[in-house]
Amino acid sequence: MKRLFSYIPSISTLERYILPSLLILFFIQFHYYKFYAQKFGEIAHYTDTSKPNMYEQIQNQHQYAELYQLANKYRNTNVQLFLVTTLQEREYLDYVTTYYQNQNSNQKKTPVYLTELKLMTNYFFYPRVVRSYSLRQFKKLKPIPNSIVIADLDLRYSLPIQSTLVQIPTGPKQYIMNIKKVPKPYYLFNVTQ
Amino acid sequence: MREWIFIASCFILFQYVIGYIFLSFLWKNYKISMLIYVPIAWVIGNALSIPLLYCLAFYNLLGYITPFTGLVVFTLSCFVAIAVTVSNKNAVHISKRHIVLLSVVLLFFFPLIKNSVFSFLIEWDAVAEWFMKAQSFFYSPGIWGNQLFQNSAFLYTERSYPLGGSLLISVFYRLVGFVNDQTVQLYLLFFYLNSVILGLGFLNDRIRNISLLSVLLIVLSFFISPLFIFFSHNGYMDMVIANVFISVVVLYIFLLEDKKQRIAQYLIPITLIAGAGMLIKNEGVPLFILSIIFSYLTALFKYKRMKPVAISGTVLIYPLLAKTMWEYYKSASNINYYFNPIGFEDIRSRTTLIVSHYLNTLQYTPTQGVTLILAFFLLIIFTTILIAKRQYITLLPQLLLLLQLGSYTYFYLVTSLPLDIQLPASFDRLVLQLLPALFVVLVYQGEKVTKIFSNKQFV
């Protein structure tokens, strides 16, 4: 033990007593650090640094990768875009928008919901605004051919116009960020003739 | 990829350089440890940039930030920094020990540095607020005519929130020429790394006879809890505020302890840094008010000096000018803060919920690790000893911390949002903002307590 401490410069008597505790504390904390560093780092296995456009490679492992690709394709076009959201649980309540939209109203507040899909759609498509519809509102619409529909529900089983909707595949990703909640599935459709 | 990392590195270096230039004029003939000088230079660099970016955004002049102008400004600042270094060679105290400590920390965090440039953006608040606004400042030259602030589809982005972090991110977008929300995370990581280095420098500076190994073990054990790692580069602004807070507390302790009474030299950076905090996040507002009150009153009553307060008061105009512009824009555009206090209704049930959540957070090791509960007990022990020995002045930094926590508690008590949702969703991040400053307070108090024991005053 004496030899061990002789390798550590300027260690005081008090430190000798607390050093084992410090080491244990460090290794407990390091166990957490290692876990997170590994989980975050796994994405590097699915990217090739020698290839060009690293941004796209990383983005392809994004949980909303297909939505991102769609946004790149249609952000600057006139193609009609529809976002259909059906999730209306309390956890999706958008307090901020609900507050602003109802601040001048004395009636019962109309709740507004915000899902991760809506959030990512607005983010990827910015500055273009993708209007959001409820399922009931969307049923009344007649999207023109080649329009794009983004939904949190498989609309092919919910709409009479199902035959006109062709699903754009959203495949599973190689990289799973398993420290985060698993995202809700989302569906992308192309409207055909 | 390499090109983006290079630009990000230059942008990071630029903040150090302008902070260094500023400090070398302010702290002329000082001999300050490299491990304190470097992180303070970083935060000063950002604190100088943010109000300027507000002004550019207010006058819709962000378009002037291009790769060319960026290169010119960076080159010029490097030349000035070299000239300053030549004329004032001994400003920064560098020793072998400092270099070893810094190298070990950087090596230890290398996986995190690497991960930060390989991360896509997914976290809610980052996407919904900070990066969304940053993106809007890439597509628009300022706040006037900016779609995000006009279209009701983006109400959820909370338009009244401060813009500091988003403006810094948008500068990087403009330098690389596209919305690169991955590589910019390296920039955000530096707020965390600088907090660690500042903690390291402070411990090394205050408790001098401690071994290198112990310094590293203490600092790393404290700063690698899951909460830090998770928020170190995921796009939230809480680590940025944490960096602001630790810097203000360190400078405030220097102000309290400075025997040569170099008051303005500490008051000016405190003013700038706290002012920048106010322009980054709403939690920066109580921090700004508290740190200005504490530091200015210390100068007036402890040192009985008016002139440094007057000088620092002039510096205060810089962040306040940016704040005024932003408030004017919000007023002209009818953008108000959604926070609508409900008064102290059901205060008893709310207090129970808040206290119970605070205690749960304290012992929730999957996010806090084991150090928070340890720090809590150490704080109680140190405070008791310092009160027993009537060293009330040494409790002032801790009081700053407690009042900041008190301001969060006040907001929880009067918020109109459902507390059972808001509290669990936000309190972790508020704790994160306070943690690095808590480390500094513990080291400071630990030093005082050690002195009491070594002088045998206690027995």
XYZ file of C-alpha atoms in Angstrom, chain B residues 137-399:
263
model
C -32.627 33.199 -38.302
C -30.857 31.273 -41.045
C -33.707 31.844 -43.480
C -34.443 35.382 -42.316
C -31.965 38.227 -41.649
C -33.578 39.223 -38.373
C -36.702 39.332 -36.281
C -38.747 41.748 -38.410
C -40.581 39.845 -41.125
C -39.427 36.525 -39.695
C -42.104 33.935 -40.431
C -41.663 32.089 -37.149
C -42.725 35.170 -35.187
C -45.703 35.910 -37.427
C -47.349 32.591 -38.259
C -49.703 31.111 -35.658
C -48.545 27.610 -36.673
C -45.404 28.247 -34.616
C -47.014 29.471 -31.419
C -45.702 26.407 -29.589
C -42.111 27.610 -30.106
C -42.804 30.103 -27.288
C -41.856 33.173 -29.241
C -41.361 35.367 -26.180
C -38.434 33.260 -24.907
C -34.982 34.874 -25.195
C -33.016 34.316 -28.398
C -29.358 34.215 -27.291
C -28.714 30.501 -27.835
C -30.653 30.381 -31.092
C -28.739 33.372 -32.462
C -25.389 31.728 -31.666
C -26.497 28.539 -33.431
C -27.708 30.535 -36.441
C -24.260 32.131 -36.774
C -22.804 28.645 -37.263
C -25.511 27.838 -39.855
C -24.608 30.977 -41.749
C -20.903 30.118 -41.619
C -21.387 26.573 -42.999
C -24.124 27.675 -45.394
C -26.876 25.277 -44.339
C -28.892 24.162 -41.324
C -26.345 21.777 -39.819
C -27.974 20.869 -36.519
C -25.460 18.057 -35.942
C -22.012 19.673 -35.953
C -23.253 22.705 -33.995
C -23.730 20.358 -31.028
C -19.944 20.447 -30.656
C -20.298 24.171 -29.934
C -22.967 23.517 -27.292
C -20.798 20.818 -25.703
C -18.186 23.452 -24.924
C -20.485 25.071 -22.359
C -20.343 21.781 -20.480
C -16.608 21.228 -20.960
C -15.839 24.763 -19.800
C -17.958 24.258 -16.687
C -15.911 21.142 -15.893
C -12.622 22.977 -16.507
C -13.758 25.906 -14.366
C -14.705 23.521 -11.545
C -11.312 21.870 -11.927
C -9.479 25.203 -11.940
C -11.378 26.474 -8.920
C -10.691 23.343 -6.864
C -7.048 23.360 -7.891
C -6.754 27.055 -7.069
C -8.519 27.053 -3.687
C -7.282 23.814 -2.142
C -3.649 23.790 -3.114
C -2.165 20.888 -1.194
C -4.414 18.297 -2.762
C -2.957 15.709 -5.132
C -3.560 15.672 -8.853
C -5.332 12.332 -8.643
C -7.786 13.528 -5.993
C -8.564 16.719 -7.948
C -9.416 14.670 -11.007
C -11.442 12.091 -9.101
C -13.488 14.728 -7.267
C -14.209 16.829 -10.349
C -14.967 13.952 -12.694
C -17.141 12.177 -10.121
C -19.227 15.301 -9.751
C -19.469 16.232 -13.408
C -20.192 12.894 -15.101
C -23.623 12.190 -13.713
C -26.169 11.096 -16.362
C -27.925 14.474 -16.132
C -24.790 16.282 -17.316
C -24.001 13.814 -20.074
C -27.544 13.771 -21.368
C -27.888 17.552 -21.542
C -24.285 18.279 -22.511
C -25.004 18.567 -26.229
C -28.598 17.585 -26.941
C -29.628 21.106 -27.883
C -31.121 22.342 -24.614
C -29.977 25.679 -23.195
C -29.812 24.548 -19.575
C -26.119 23.686 -19.705
C -25.478 27.137 -21.176
C -27.213 28.737 -18.179
C -25.294 26.367 -15.884
C -22.058 27.638 -17.428
C -23.179 31.238 -16.911
C -24.116 30.499 -13.293
C -20.845 28.773 -12.343
C -18.857 31.618 -13.930
C -20.818 34.268 -12.015
C -20.403 32.389 -8.714
C -16.642 31.904 -9.240
C -16.187 35.606 -10.021
C -18.347 36.573 -7.065
C -16.189 34.445 -4.731
C -13.078 36.123 -6.177
C -14.721 39.478 -5.484
C -15.449 38.479 -1.885
C -11.947 37.141 -1.313
C -9.808 39.632 -3.213
C -7.388 41.222 -0.791
C -6.191 43.809 -3.308
C -9.741 45.068 -3.768
C -9.750 44.817 -7.557
C -13.486 45.307 -7.591
C -14.294 46.604 -11.071
C -12.200 43.771 -12.527
C -14.714 41.293 -11.168
C -17.876 43.399 -11.319
C -17.546 44.043 -15.071
C -17.345 40.348 -16.101
C -20.141 39.476 -13.634
C -22.325 42.169 -15.231
C -21.609 40.985 -18.768
C -22.003 37.273 -18.056
C -25.177 37.621 -15.972
C -26.554 39.990 -18.625
C -25.945 37.347 -21.284
C -27.696 34.776 -19.073
C -30.780 36.984 -19.116
C -30.635 36.987 -22.934
C -30.343 33.179 -23.193
C -33.139 31.826 -21.038
C -35.839 33.130 -18.702
C -34.117 31.533 -15.713
C -31.287 33.957 -16.438
C -33.480 36.888 -15.334
C -33.520 36.054 -11.589
C -29.850 35.100 -11.888
C -29.105 38.499 -13.441
C -31.043 40.430 -10.784
C -29.560 38.427 -7.886
C -25.966 38.556 -9.083
C -26.156 42.300 -9.758
C -27.672 42.955 -6.313
C -25.166 40.677 -4.513
C -22.035 41.864 -6.285
C -22.876 45.579 -6.329
C -23.913 45.548 -2.660
C -20.696 43.702 -1.769
C -18.711 46.442 -3.502
C -20.698 49.167 -1.762
C -20.919 47.761 1.752
C -17.951 45.407 2.165
C -15.391 47.490 0.279
C -17.225 50.836 0.468
C -16.320 51.677 -3.132
C -18.648 53.578 -5.440
C -16.481 54.069 -8.529
C -16.300 50.390 -9.602
C -20.076 50.171 -9.234
C -20.503 53.231 -11.476
C -18.139 51.764 -14.100
C -19.899 48.392 -14.056
C -23.241 50.180 -14.203
C -22.119 51.686 -17.510
C -21.225 48.221 -18.820
C -24.718 47.123 -17.812
C -26.063 49.247 -20.686
C -24.741 46.720 -23.235
C -26.891 43.694 -22.270
C -29.781 45.959 -21.254
C -29.764 47.593 -24.697
C -30.249 44.167 -26.293
C -32.963 43.351 -23.775
C -34.734 46.663 -24.498
C -34.689 45.997 -28.250
C -36.171 42.559 -27.720
C -38.852 43.876 -25.365
C -39.692 46.629 -27.847
C -40.079 44.073 -30.635
C -42.309 41.884 -28.480
C -44.462 44.835 -27.524
C -44.729 46.063 -31.132
C -45.550 42.558 -32.397
C -47.956 41.775 -29.573
C -45.912 38.820 -28.356
C -46.500 38.223 -24.684
C -45.246 35.580 -22.311
C -47.784 32.815 -21.712
C -46.911 32.739 -18.025
C -50.049 33.911 -16.310
C -49.645 33.769 -12.525
C -52.714 32.454 -10.763
C -51.752 33.842 -7.367
C -51.185 31.641 -4.367
C -54.227 29.434 -4.847
C -54.040 25.940 -3.336
C -50.613 26.883 -2.007
C -50.588 24.067 0.546
C -51.109 21.255 -1.958
C -48.661 22.845 -4.360
C -46.004 23.193 -1.673
C -46.430 19.531 -0.731
C -46.062 18.486 -4.351
C -43.018 20.704 -4.884
C -41.170 19.638 -1.725
C -41.913 15.993 -2.387
C -40.616 16.299 -5.941
C -37.471 18.123 -4.769
C -36.737 15.317 -2.300
C -37.404 12.649 -4.915
C -35.029 14.378 -7.303
C -32.353 14.478 -4.632
C -32.292 10.717 -4.276
C -33.084 9.716 -7.851
C -29.709 8.267 -8.791
C -30.503 7.162 -12.390
C -30.344 10.821 -13.444
C -28.454 12.583 -10.651
C -25.936 9.868 -9.873
C -24.885 9.562 -6.255
C -23.126 12.899 -5.968
C -26.169 15.134 -5.515
C -27.247 13.532 -2.274
C -23.633 13.525 -1.089
C -23.294 17.207 -1.998
C -26.523 17.985 -0.155
C -25.238 16.497 3.106
C -21.839 18.143 2.706
C -23.581 21.484 2.200
C -25.544 21.036 5.423
C -22.404 20.084 7.381
C -20.314 22.961 6.000
C -23.110 25.481 6.524
C -23.580 24.390 10.118
C -19.862 24.738 10.861
C -19.635 28.135 9.144
C -22.680 29.456 11.013
C -21.267 28.097 14.287
C -18.027 29.968 13.593
C -19.967 33.089 12.523
C -18.384 33.217 9.084
C -21.515 34.680 7.536
C -19.798 36.314 4.557
C -18.709 32.896 3.286
C -22.364 31.895 3.075
C -23.204 34.593 0.515
C -22.438 32.494 -2.620
C -24.623 29.754 -1.184
C -27.391 32.274 -0.531
